[in-house]
mmCIF file of C-alpha atoms and ligand atoms in Angstrom:
data_model
loop_
_atom_site.group_PDB
_atom_site.id
_atom_site.type_symbol
_atom_site.label_atom_id
_atom_site.label_comp_id
_atom_site.label_asym_id
_atom_site.label_seq_id
_atom_site.Cartn_x
_atom_site.Cartn_y
_atom_site.Cartn_z
ATOM 1 C CA MET A 69 0.000 0.000 0.000
ATOM 2 C CA SER A 70 1.311 3.483 -0.732
ATOM 3 C CA THR A 71 -0.469 6.730 -0.172
ATOM 4 C CA LEU A 72 0.812 10.200 -0.907
ATOM 5 C CA ASP A 73 -0.138 13.396 0.904
ATOM 6 C CA ILE A 74 1.040 16.799 -0.235
ATOM 7 C CA ARG A 75 0.191 19.450 2.320
ATOM 8 C CA ASP A 76 0.315 23.169 1.620
ATOM 9 C CA VAL A 77 3.564 22.878 -0.337
ATOM 10 C CA HIS A 78 5.203 26.145 -1.346
ATOM 11 C CA LYS A 79 8.402 26.510 -3.323
ATOM 12 C CA SER A 80 10.309 29.713 -4.011
ATOM 13 C CA TYR A 81 13.395 30.264 -6.105
ATOM 14 C CA GLY A 82 14.738 33.594 -4.858
ATOM 15 C CA ARG A 83 11.783 35.958 -4.858
ATOM 16 C CA THR A 84 9.783 33.954 -7.373
ATOM 17 C CA GLU A 85 7.170 31.674 -5.876
ATOM 18 C CA THR A 86 6.903 28.668 -8.198
ATOM 19 C CA LEU A 87 4.439 26.666 -6.066
ATOM 20 C CA LYS A 88 1.831 28.626 -4.130
ATOM 21 C CA GLY A 89 0.228 26.124 -1.778
ATOM 22 C CA ILE A 90 -0.398 22.661 -3.202
ATOM 23 C CA ASP A 91 -2.668 20.159 -1.420
ATOM 24 C CA ILE A 92 -3.211 16.680 -2.813
ATOM 25 C CA SER A 93 -4.128 13.440 -1.097
ATOM 26 C CA LEU A 94 -3.740 10.208 -3.054
ATOM 27 C CA ALA A 95 -5.113 6.825 -2.079
ATOM 28 C CA HIS A 96 -3.196 3.643 -2.933
ATOM 29 C CA GLY A 97 -3.364 2.730 -6.621
ATOM 30 C CA GLU A 98 -4.299 6.173 -7.906
ATOM 31 C CA PHE A 99 -2.882 7.488 -11.152
ATOM 32 C CA LEU A 100 -2.568 11.245 -10.694
ATOM 33 C CA VAL A 101 -1.740 13.358 -13.719
ATOM 34 C CA LEU A 102 -0.324 16.848 -13.171
ATOM 35 C CA LEU A 103 -1.549 18.735 -16.233
ATOM 36 C CA GLY A 104 -0.720 22.273 -17.237
ATOM 37 C CA PRO A 105 1.239 24.459 -19.639
ATOM 38 C CA SER A 106 4.992 24.775 -19.557
ATOM 39 C CA GLY A 107 6.229 26.742 -16.535
ATOM 40 C CA CYS A 108 3.195 26.141 -14.275
ATOM 41 C CA GLY A 109 5.248 24.153 -11.741
ATOM 42 C CA LYS A 110 4.555 20.502 -12.625
ATOM 43 C CA SER A 111 8.172 19.335 -12.677
ATOM 44 C CA THR A 112 8.978 21.309 -9.539
ATOM 45 C CA LEU A 113 6.213 19.458 -7.698
ATOM 46 C CA LEU A 114 7.345 16.084 -9.061
ATOM 47 C CA ASN A 115 10.946 16.831 -8.047
ATOM 48 C CA ILE A 116 9.777 17.714 -4.532
ATOM 49 C CA ILE A 117 8.005 14.352 -4.269
ATOM 50 C CA ALA A 118 11.152 12.602 -5.560
ATOM 51 C CA GLY A 119 13.455 14.529 -3.231
ATOM 52 C CA LEU A 120 15.379 16.208 -6.055
ATOM 53 C CA ALA A 121 14.148 19.542 -4.623
ATOM 54 C CA GLU A 122 12.878 20.443 -1.157
ATOM 55 C CA PRO A 123 9.760 22.523 -0.441
ATOM 56 C CA THR A 124 10.218 26.008 1.021
ATOM 57 C CA SER A 125 7.331 25.141 3.354
ATOM 58 C CA GLY A 126 4.709 22.431 3.654
ATOM 59 C CA ASP A 127 4.972 18.676 3.940
ATOM 60 C CA VAL A 128 5.100 15.567 1.742
ATOM 61 C CA LEU A 129 4.080 12.253 3.281
ATOM 62 C CA ILE A 130 4.384 8.779 1.801
ATOM 63 C CA ASP A 131 2.352 6.172 3.657
ATOM 64 C CA GLY A 132 1.704 8.761 6.351
ATOM 65 C CA ARG A 133 5.385 9.526 7.053
ATOM 66 C CA SER A 134 7.044 12.792 6.120
ATOM 67 C CA VAL A 135 9.809 12.389 3.542
ATOM 68 C CA VAL A 136 10.920 16.037 3.570
ATOM 69 C CA GLY A 137 14.685 16.109 4.017
ATOM 70 C CA MET A 138 15.004 12.381 3.243
ATOM 71 C CA HIS A 139 17.545 11.443 0.540
ATOM 72 C CA PRO A 140 15.863 10.505 -2.781
ATOM 73 C CA LYS A 141 17.254 6.974 -2.708
ATOM 74 C CA ASN A 142 15.697 6.312 0.678
ATOM 75 C CA ARG A 143 12.227 7.351 -0.437
ATOM 76 C CA ASP A 144 11.547 4.117 -2.323
ATOM 77 C CA ILE A 145 10.440 5.963 -5.438
ATOM 78 C CA SER A 146 11.171 5.226 -9.109
ATOM 79 C CA MET A 147 11.232 8.007 -11.642
ATOM 80 C CA VAL A 148 10.994 7.736 -15.453
ATOM 81 C CA PHE A 149 12.030 10.774 -17.469
ATOM 82 C CA GLN A 150 11.401 11.744 -21.078
ATOM 83 C CA SER A 151 15.049 11.084 -21.939
ATOM 84 C CA TYR A 152 15.397 7.457 -21.013
ATOM 85 C CA ALA A 153 19.206 7.609 -20.591
ATOM 86 C CA LEU A 154 20.005 3.913 -21.010
ATOM 87 C CA TYR A 155 23.610 2.697 -20.778
ATOM 88 C CA PRO A 156 24.570 2.242 -24.462
ATOM 89 C CA ASN A 157 27.179 -0.466 -23.798
ATOM 90 C CA LEU A 158 24.982 -2.651 -21.635
ATOM 91 C CA THR A 159 22.387 -5.123 -22.868
ATOM 92 C CA VAL A 160 18.720 -4.571 -22.153
ATOM 93 C CA ARG A 161 19.014 -7.244 -19.467
ATOM 94 C CA ARG A 162 21.772 -5.389 -17.640
ATOM 95 C CA ASN A 163 20.158 -2.000 -18.173
ATOM 96 C CA ILE A 164 16.994 -3.220 -16.475
ATOM 97 C CA GLY A 165 18.893 -4.932 -13.673
ATOM 98 C CA PHE A 166 21.499 -2.224 -13.179
ATOM 99 C CA GLY A 167 19.940 -0.694 -10.062
ATOM 100 C CA LEU A 168 19.703 -4.135 -8.460
ATOM 101 C CA GLU A 169 23.301 -4.916 -9.444
ATOM 102 C CA MET A 170 24.448 -1.705 -7.733
ATOM 103 C CA ARG A 171 22.590 -2.739 -4.612
ATOM 104 C CA LYS A 172 24.368 -6.102 -4.714
ATOM 105 C CA VAL A 173 21.204 -8.111 -5.186
ATOM 106 C CA PRO A 174 22.296 -11.730 -5.899
ATOM 107 C CA ALA A 175 22.425 -12.645 -9.608
ATOM 108 C CA ALA A 176 19.650 -15.268 -9.498
ATOM 109 C CA GLU A 177 17.237 -12.933 -7.763
ATOM 110 C CA ARG A 178 18.166 -10.163 -10.176
ATOM 111 C CA GLU A 179 17.570 -12.337 -13.210
ATOM 112 C CA LYS A 180 14.170 -13.339 -11.864
ATOM 113 C CA ALA A 181 13.155 -9.672 -11.352
ATOM 114 C CA VAL A 182 14.434 -8.689 -14.807
ATOM 115 C CA LEU A 183 12.535 -11.530 -16.491
ATOM 116 C CA GLU A 184 9.371 -10.640 -14.633
ATOM 117 C CA ALA A 185 9.586 -6.981 -15.719
ATOM 118 C CA ALA A 186 10.500 -7.927 -19.300
ATOM 119 C CA LYS A 187 7.515 -10.251 -19.462
ATOM 120 C CA LEU A 188 5.155 -7.561 -18.208
ATOM 121 C CA LEU A 189 6.500 -5.120 -20.772
ATOM 122 C CA GLN A 190 6.609 -7.752 -23.531
ATOM 123 C CA ILE A 191 10.304 -7.208 -24.261
ATOM 124 C CA GLU A 192 11.636 -10.666 -23.325
ATOM 125 C CA ALA A 193 12.903 -11.177 -26.869
ATOM 126 C CA LEU A 194 15.021 -8.040 -26.649
ATOM 127 C CA LEU A 195 16.978 -8.828 -23.474
ATOM 128 C CA ASP A 196 20.293 -9.476 -25.225
ATOM 129 C CA ARG A 197 20.183 -6.410 -27.467
ATOM 130 C CA LYS A 198 21.935 -3.109 -26.887
ATOM 131 C CA PRO A 199 19.896 0.140 -26.755
ATOM 132 C CA ALA A 200 21.088 1.178 -30.244
ATOM 133 C CA GLN A 201 19.301 -1.896 -31.651
ATOM 134 C CA LEU A 202 15.940 -0.788 -30.237
ATOM 135 C CA SER A 203 13.191 1.555 -31.436
ATOM 136 C CA GLY A 204 12.295 4.630 -29.361
ATOM 137 C CA GLY A 205 9.252 2.890 -27.941
ATOM 138 C CA GLN A 206 11.258 -0.202 -26.980
ATOM 139 C CA ARG A 207 13.859 1.973 -25.245
ATOM 140 C CA GLN A 208 11.149 3.675 -23.273
ATOM 141 C CA ARG A 209 9.893 0.256 -22.200
ATOM 142 C CA VAL A 210 13.375 -0.662 -21.010
ATOM 143 C CA ALA A 211 13.476 2.579 -18.994
ATOM 144 C CA ILE A 212 10.128 1.657 -17.461
ATOM 145 C CA GLY A 213 11.453 -1.864 -16.798
ATOM 146 C CA ARG A 214 14.392 -0.398 -14.933
ATOM 147 C CA ALA A 215 11.947 1.506 -12.714
ATOM 148 C CA LEU A 216 9.711 -1.532 -12.340
ATOM 149 C CA VAL A 217 12.269 -4.034 -11.001
ATOM 150 C CA ARG A 218 12.854 -1.897 -7.947
ATOM 151 C CA LYS A 219 9.222 -2.441 -6.881
ATOM 152 C CA PRO A 220 8.954 1.095 -5.560
ATOM 153 C CA ARG A 221 6.174 2.447 -3.375
ATOM 154 C CA LEU A 222 5.590 5.252 -5.846
ATOM 155 C CA PHE A 223 6.201 5.725 -9.574
ATOM 156 C CA LEU A 224 6.889 9.183 -10.931
ATOM 157 C CA PHE A 225 6.800 9.903 -14.667
ATOM 158 C CA ASP A 226 8.010 13.179 -16.150
ATOM 159 C CA GLU A 227 6.579 13.538 -19.689
ATOM 160 C CA PRO A 228 7.694 9.986 -20.551
ATOM 161 C CA LEU A 229 6.091 9.946 -23.998
ATOM 162 C CA SER A 230 7.126 13.320 -25.332
ATOM 163 C CA ASN A 231 10.106 11.989 -27.320
ATOM 164 C CA LEU A 232 8.045 9.398 -29.170
ATOM 165 C CA ASP A 233 6.312 9.874 -32.509
ATOM 166 C CA ALA A 234 2.503 10.035 -32.610
ATOM 167 C CA LYS A 235 1.878 6.328 -33.269
ATOM 168 C CA LEU A 236 4.306 5.139 -30.608
ATOM 169 C CA ARG A 237 2.954 7.614 -28.109
ATOM 170 C CA LEU A 238 -0.443 6.074 -28.528
ATOM 171 C CA GLU A 239 0.858 2.512 -28.165
ATOM 172 C CA THR A 240 3.023 3.299 -25.162
ATOM 173 C CA ARG A 241 0.149 5.176 -23.540
ATOM 174 C CA THR A 242 -2.076 2.114 -23.825
ATOM 175 C CA GLU A 243 0.805 0.034 -22.478
ATOM 176 C CA LEU A 244 1.175 2.303 -19.447
ATOM 177 C CA LYS A 245 -2.510 2.058 -18.718
ATOM 178 C CA ARG A 246 -2.362 -1.728 -18.920
ATOM 179 C CA LEU A 247 0.655 -1.753 -16.607
ATOM 180 C CA HIS A 248 -1.087 0.421 -14.060
ATOM 181 C CA GLN A 249 -4.126 -1.855 -14.105
ATOM 182 C CA MET A 250 -1.919 -4.923 -13.596
ATOM 183 C CA LEU A 251 0.441 -3.512 -10.978
ATOM 184 C CA ASN A 252 -2.059 -1.393 -9.071
ATOM 185 C CA THR A 253 0.683 0.989 -7.916
ATOM 186 C CA THR A 254 0.405 4.654 -7.087
ATOM 187 C CA ILE A 255 1.601 6.880 -9.927
ATOM 188 C CA VAL A 256 2.197 10.615 -10.352
ATOM 189 C CA TYR A 257 2.607 11.578 -13.997
ATOM 190 C CA VAL A 258 3.487 14.968 -15.480
ATOM 191 C CA THR A 259 2.302 16.044 -18.923
ATOM 192 C CA HIS A 260 1.050 19.037 -20.868
ATOM 193 C CA ASP A 261 -0.915 16.698 -23.155
ATOM 194 C CA GLN A 262 -4.580 16.720 -22.260
ATOM 195 C CA VAL A 263 -5.341 13.478 -24.108
ATOM 196 C CA GLU A 264 -2.691 11.640 -22.074
ATOM 197 C CA ALA A 265 -4.191 13.123 -18.929
ATOM 198 C CA MET A 266 -7.767 12.204 -19.849
ATOM 199 C CA THR A 267 -6.921 8.644 -20.882
ATOM 200 C CA LEU A 268 -4.465 7.658 -18.140
ATOM 201 C CA ALA A 269 -5.509 9.425 -14.964
ATOM 202 C CA THR A 270 -7.760 8.297 -12.182
ATOM 203 C CA ARG A 271 -7.556 11.965 -11.162
ATOM 204 C CA ILE A 272 -6.165 15.039 -12.883
ATOM 205 C CA ALA A 273 -4.713 18.104 -11.145
ATOM 206 C CA VAL A 274 -4.966 20.973 -13.635
ATOM 207 C CA MET A 275 -2.223 23.402 -12.659
ATOM 208 C CA ARG A 276 -1.899 27.086 -13.426
ATOM 209 C CA ASP A 277 0.823 29.404 -12.279
ATOM 210 C CA GLY A 278 1.895 27.394 -9.216
ATOM 211 C CA ARG A 279 -1.604 26.487 -8.061
ATOM 212 C CA ILE A 280 -4.093 23.696 -8.635
ATOM 213 C CA GLU A 281 -6.988 25.121 -10.575
ATOM 214 C CA GLN A 282 -9.043 21.925 -10.277
ATOM 215 C CA LEU A 283 -8.473 18.414 -8.960
ATOM 216 C CA GLY A 284 -10.926 15.813 -10.177
ATOM 217 C CA THR A 285 -11.591 12.663 -12.191
ATOM 218 C CA PRO A 286 -11.228 13.010 -15.974
ATOM 219 C CA LYS A 287 -15.024 12.981 -16.232
ATOM 220 C CA GLU A 288 -15.412 15.775 -13.685
ATOM 221 C CA ILE A 289 -12.750 17.857 -15.408
ATOM 222 C CA TYR A 290 -14.394 17.355 -18.804
ATOM 223 C CA ASP A 291 -18.065 17.586 -17.819
ATOM 224 C CA ARG A 292 -17.857 20.061 -14.965
ATOM 225 C CA PRO A 293 -14.803 22.296 -15.393
ATOM 226 C CA ALA A 294 -14.549 24.662 -12.418
ATOM 227 C CA THR A 295 -13.162 27.499 -14.497
ATOM 228 C CA ARG A 296 -12.900 28.727 -18.039
ATOM 229 C CA TYR A 297 -9.175 27.944 -17.934
ATOM 230 C CA VAL A 298 -9.794 24.252 -17.147
ATOM 231 C CA ALA A 299 -12.559 24.103 -19.752
ATOM 232 C CA GLY A 300 -10.219 25.474 -22.396
ATOM 233 C CA PHE A 301 -7.368 23.137 -21.491
ATOM 234 C CA VAL A 302 -9.218 19.846 -21.877
ATOM 235 C CA GLY A 303 -10.865 18.915 -25.177
ATOM 236 C CA ALA A 304 -9.762 19.368 -28.791
ATOM 237 C CA PRO A 305 -10.817 21.454 -30.597
ATOM 238 C CA PRO A 306 -11.225 23.539 -27.435
ATOM 239 C CA MET A 307 -14.569 24.523 -25.963
ATOM 240 C CA ASN A 308 -16.268 27.445 -27.738
ATOM 241 C CA MET A 309 -16.468 30.507 -25.490
ATOM 242 C CA LEU A 310 -19.129 33.019 -26.521
ATOM 243 C CA ASP A 311 -20.026 36.374 -24.990
ATOM 244 C CA ALA A 312 -23.683 36.652 -24.094
ATOM 245 C CA VAL A 313 -26.194 38.463 -21.885
ATOM 246 C CA ALA A 314 -29.104 36.799 -20.082
ATOM 247 C CA LYS A 315 -32.400 38.443 -21.058
ATOM 248 C CA GLY A 316 -35.923 37.268 -20.358
ATOM 249 C CA GLY A 317 -34.916 33.640 -19.814
ATOM 250 C CA ARG A 318 -32.675 33.522 -22.904
ATOM 251 C CA LEU A 319 -28.956 33.842 -23.565
ATOM 252 C CA VAL A 320 -28.551 36.515 -26.222
ATOM 253 C CA LEU A 321 -25.238 36.063 -28.010
ATOM 254 C CA ALA A 322 -23.225 39.217 -28.629
ATOM 255 C CA ASP A 323 -23.027 40.589 -32.192
ATOM 256 C CA ALA A 324 -25.432 37.998 -33.518
ATOM 257 C CA ASP A 325 -29.088 37.945 -34.093
ATOM 258 C CA THR A 326 -29.416 34.689 -32.239
ATOM 259 C CA SER A 327 -30.172 33.409 -28.757
ATOM 260 C CA LEU A 328 -30.637 30.214 -26.762
ATOM 261 C CA PRO A 329 -32.932 29.364 -23.879
ATOM 262 C CA LEU A 330 -31.177 29.823 -20.521
ATOM 263 C CA PRO A 331 -30.702 26.207 -19.310
ATOM 264 C CA VAL A 332 -32.934 25.362 -16.339
ATOM 265 C CA ALA A 333 -29.890 24.406 -14.223
ATOM 266 C CA PHE A 334 -28.665 28.020 -14.319
ATOM 267 C CA GLN A 335 -31.965 29.828 -13.841
ATOM 268 C CA ALA A 336 -31.342 30.373 -10.113
ATOM 269 C CA SER A 337 -27.769 31.624 -10.501
ATOM 270 C CA VAL A 338 -28.056 33.976 -13.492
ATOM 271 C CA GLY A 339 -29.885 37.297 -13.103
ATOM 272 C CA ASP A 340 -31.636 39.210 -15.882
ATOM 273 C CA GLY A 341 -29.171 41.486 -17.684
ATOM 274 C CA GLN A 342 -26.127 39.539 -16.395
ATOM 275 C CA ALA A 343 -23.190 39.164 -18.777
ATOM 276 C CA VAL A 344 -21.958 35.564 -19.073
ATOM 277 C CA THR A 345 -19.496 33.499 -21.095
ATOM 278 C CA VAL A 346 -21.281 30.582 -22.744
ATOM 279 C CA GLY A 347 -19.124 27.449 -23.125
ATOM 280 C CA MET A 348 -20.093 24.839 -25.708
ATOM 281 C CA ARG A 349 -17.918 21.901 -26.674
ATOM 282 C CA PRO A 350 -17.581 21.415 -30.458
ATOM 283 C CA GLU A 351 -18.623 17.783 -30.050
ATOM 284 C CA ALA A 352 -21.821 18.821 -28.241
ATOM 285 C CA LEU A 353 -23.101 20.665 -31.325
ATOM 286 C CA HIS A 354 -25.154 18.927 -34.050
ATOM 287 C CA VAL A 355 -26.914 19.918 -37.228
ATOM 288 C CA ALA A 356 -30.486 20.686 -36.139
ATOM 289 C CA ASP A 357 -33.482 18.740 -37.392
ATOM 290 C CA SER A 358 -37.191 19.341 -36.929
ATOM 291 C CA THR A 359 -37.113 17.875 -33.398
ATOM 292 C CA SER A 360 -34.270 20.077 -32.095
ATOM 293 C CA GLY A 361 -35.082 22.396 -29.210
ATOM 294 C CA SER A 362 -32.293 24.946 -28.757
ATOM 295 C CA THR A 363 -30.783 25.972 -32.085
ATOM 296 C CA LEU A 364 -28.349 28.561 -33.402
ATOM 297 C CA GLY A 365 -28.335 30.097 -36.889
ATOM 298 C CA THR A 366 -24.853 30.006 -38.463
ATOM 299 C CA THR A 367 -23.001 30.162 -41.761
ATOM 300 C CA ALA A 368 -20.187 27.695 -42.495
ATOM 301 C CA GLU A 369 -16.818 29.373 -43.114
ATOM 302 C CA VAL A 370 -14.265 26.570 -43.129
ATOM 303 C CA ILE A 371 -14.942 22.837 -43.456
ATOM 304 C CA GLU A 372 -12.110 20.440 -42.564
ATOM 305 C CA LEU A 373 -12.528 16.681 -42.934
ATOM 306 C CA THR A 374 -10.119 15.047 -40.480
ATOM 307 C CA GLY A 375 -11.213 11.479 -41.305
ATOM 308 C CA PRO A 376 -13.417 10.442 -38.407
ATOM 309 C CA GLU A 377 -15.195 13.820 -38.335
ATOM 310 C CA ILE A 378 -15.708 17.211 -39.947
ATOM 311 C CA VAL A 379 -14.386 20.167 -38.003
ATOM 312 C CA ALA A 380 -16.612 23.035 -39.109
ATOM 313 C CA THR A 381 -15.826 26.658 -38.310
ATOM 314 C CA LEU A 382 -19.021 28.648 -38.582
ATOM 315 C CA ARG A 383 -20.128 32.205 -37.964
ATOM 316 C CA LEU A 384 -23.111 32.933 -35.753
ATOM 317 C CA GLY A 385 -25.813 35.234 -37.074
ATOM 318 C CA GLY A 386 -24.564 37.858 -39.524
ATOM 319 C CA ALA A 387 -21.075 38.641 -40.796
ATOM 320 C CA ALA A 388 -20.177 40.319 -37.482
ATOM 321 C CA GLY A 389 -21.187 37.263 -35.417
ATOM 322 C CA GLN A 390 -18.794 35.280 -33.232
ATOM 323 C CA ARG A 391 -17.084 32.187 -34.595
ATOM 324 C CA ILE A 392 -18.062 28.764 -33.360
ATOM 325 C CA VAL A 393 -16.473 25.370 -34.051
ATOM 326 C CA ALA A 394 -18.540 22.194 -34.361
ATOM 327 C CA CYS A 395 -17.437 18.570 -34.803
ATOM 328 C CA LEU A 396 -19.874 16.912 -37.173
ATOM 329 C CA PRO A 397 -20.184 13.382 -38.614
ATOM 330 C CA PRO A 398 -17.889 12.914 -41.649
ATOM 331 C CA ARG A 399 -20.691 12.593 -44.168
ATOM 332 C CA THR A 400 -22.574 15.737 -43.155
ATOM 333 C CA PRO A 401 -23.570 17.503 -46.413
ATOM 334 C CA ILE A 402 -22.132 20.912 -45.648
ATOM 335 C CA GLY A 403 -19.959 23.250 -47.706
ATOM 336 C CA GLU A 404 -18.244 26.563 -47.124
ATOM 337 C CA GLY A 405 -20.758 29.420 -47.300
ATOM 338 C CA ASP A 406 -23.755 27.174 -46.515
ATOM 339 C CA PRO A 407 -26.261 28.241 -43.881
ATOM 340 C CA CYS A 408 -26.396 25.750 -41.022
ATOM 341 C CA ARG A 409 -28.671 25.539 -38.005
ATOM 342 C CA LEU A 410 -26.861 23.994 -35.047
ATOM 343 C CA ALA A 411 -28.623 22.248 -32.204
ATOM 344 C CA VAL A 412 -27.265 22.101 -28.678
ATOM 345 C CA ASP A 413 -28.452 20.039 -25.740
ATOM 346 C CA PRO A 414 -28.996 22.475 -22.807
ATOM 347 C CA ASP A 415 -27.328 19.960 -20.418
ATOM 348 C CA THR A 416 -24.022 20.383 -22.243
ATOM 349 C CA ILE A 417 -23.953 24.194 -21.940
ATOM 350 C CA HIS A 418 -21.436 25.704 -19.484
ATOM 351 C CA LEU A 419 -21.693 29.236 -18.133
ATOM 352 C CA PHE A 420 -18.768 31.189 -16.718
ATOM 353 C CA ASP A 421 -18.406 34.545 -15.019
ATOM 354 C CA PRO A 422 -16.633 36.722 -17.629
ATOM 355 C CA GLU A 423 -14.614 38.522 -14.906
ATOM 356 C CA SER A 424 -13.411 35.707 -12.634
ATOM 357 C CA GLY A 425 -13.652 32.887 -15.186
ATOM 358 C CA ARG A 426 -15.347 30.716 -12.546
ATOM 359 C CA SER A 427 -18.124 28.359 -13.540
ATOM 360 C CA LEU A 428 -21.562 29.646 -12.523
ATOM 361 C CA GLU A 429 -23.482 27.536 -10.090
ATOM 362 C CA ARG A 430 -25.539 24.796 -11.635
ATOM 363 C CA VAL A 431 -28.549 23.367 -9.828
ATOM 364 C CA GLU A 432 -28.937 19.808 -11.077
ATOM 365 C CA ALA A 433 -32.489 18.566 -11.395
ATOM 366 C CA ALA A 434 -33.429 15.892 -8.864
ATOM 367 C CA PRO A 435 -33.117 12.421 -10.433
HETATM 368 P P1 ADP B 603 6.704 22.897 -15.736
HETATM 369 O O1 ADP B 603 7.231 21.554 -15.370
HETATM 370 O O2 ADP B 603 5.233 23.044 -15.478
HETATM 371 O O3 ADP B 603 7.060 23.301 -17.124
HETATM 372 P P2 ADP B 603 8.635 23.888 -13.843
HETATM 373 O O4 ADP B 603 8.248 23.263 -12.556
HETATM 374 O O5 ADP B 603 9.776 23.288 -14.584
HETATM 375 O O6 ADP B 603 7.353 23.997 -14.773
HETATM 376 O O7 ADP B 603 8.972 25.419 -13.601
HETATM 377 C C1 ADP B 603 8.110 26.320 -12.948
HETATM 378 C C2 ADP B 603 8.793 27.653 -12.799
HETATM 379 O O8 ADP B 603 9.838 27.546 -11.848
HETATM 380 C C3 ADP B 603 9.412 28.177 -14.074
HETATM 381 O O9 ADP B 603 9.172 29.545 -14.180
HETATM 382 C C4 ADP B 603 10.872 27.885 -13.901
HETATM 383 O O10 ADP B 603 11.656 28.843 -14.570
HETATM 384 C C5 ADP B 603 11.060 27.983 -12.398
HETATM 385 N N1 ADP B 603 12.146 27.106 -11.916
HETATM 386 C C6 ADP B 603 12.141 25.759 -11.953
HETATM 387 N N2 ADP B 603 13.290 25.247 -11.428
HETATM 388 C C7 ADP B 603 14.049 26.317 -11.072
HETATM 389 C C8 ADP B 603 15.348 26.473 -10.484
HETATM 390 N N3 ADP B 603 16.097 25.406 -10.154
HETATM 391 N N4 ADP B 603 15.763 27.734 -10.260
HETATM 392 C C9 ADP B 603 15.022 28.800 -10.569
HETATM 393 N N5 ADP B 603 13.801 28.723 -11.118
HETATM 394 C C10 ADP B 603 13.311 27.513 -11.381
#
């Protein structure tokens, strides 16, 4: 069992505060992804957990015991970096077992641990090769194997897939998920890739400027983003953000002769005349038919067929209307310049305060 508690962790370099009070509590077996843009403090936090940096204040506990001040090698943590740094002259077998060799683990025991890791990672056939004879993805597996044989209490990953090409990234991502399911270990994983975060995590901490903007399951982060920032970070193409004013039970979109009914869930929290930002995910928009309730009049500007879908950029109302992006089925008969009425399910509409960016309160209907 390994739990991780991060309590009010601050970190300053000189006068710059890089981490501004981080609190996270992980149960055994969780896969936490730290997600955020470059410079938001993800690696600093990971390094503090690993012991490669110390917090300026606050505490880090593994299995309920503080590890602050403890040497990294006594923390029983394995870390996998984006540069896998294998020993070029050693075989895969010795690369994986190197840490055990250094700790004078007897050869037979070492071999058993190496074989077990290689089997899990499906690289048994590669054990006698040198790193130069491996693909990027295979090398990354060897690096993971090296971390695995130590049977650590906690695995830390720092952007482990960012050096791989798109296809390998996908394969290795699936592999990591499978490994986590099999090993049931606690993992903290840093990335700026929202798809990696959504697919791998049991919980995601979306970070911004040294703080956690939202901590939640992938579903919570996607369906109920706490702020406009979180909403814009997860989902591709990103959520549409439209300026609007609530009037007489409708959301009147700025610069467009079009409006939507104010969703019931927001009727208690939005006053008449209040300015709001309306968030709509591109995948929540559809071409309206005769049964559609809430619809928006648009004109198609750019139509891009990606293969599995059409990404349509449309303009709301007249020429001065705001742009909106919709993901439509690939065979939708739509061309540039065509008028298009889009339907939106009121349950998928998000409303944010334009000033603070915070999500407006939603009163869910009783089941
Ligand atoms: P991320 O991993 O999200 O890209 P980092 O944790 O690497 O972000 O960095 C967060 C901020 O802290 C950056 O502005 C970076 O310049 C600063 N920083 C990180 N490490 C150091 C250091 N050793 N000395 C000074 N500033 C640092």
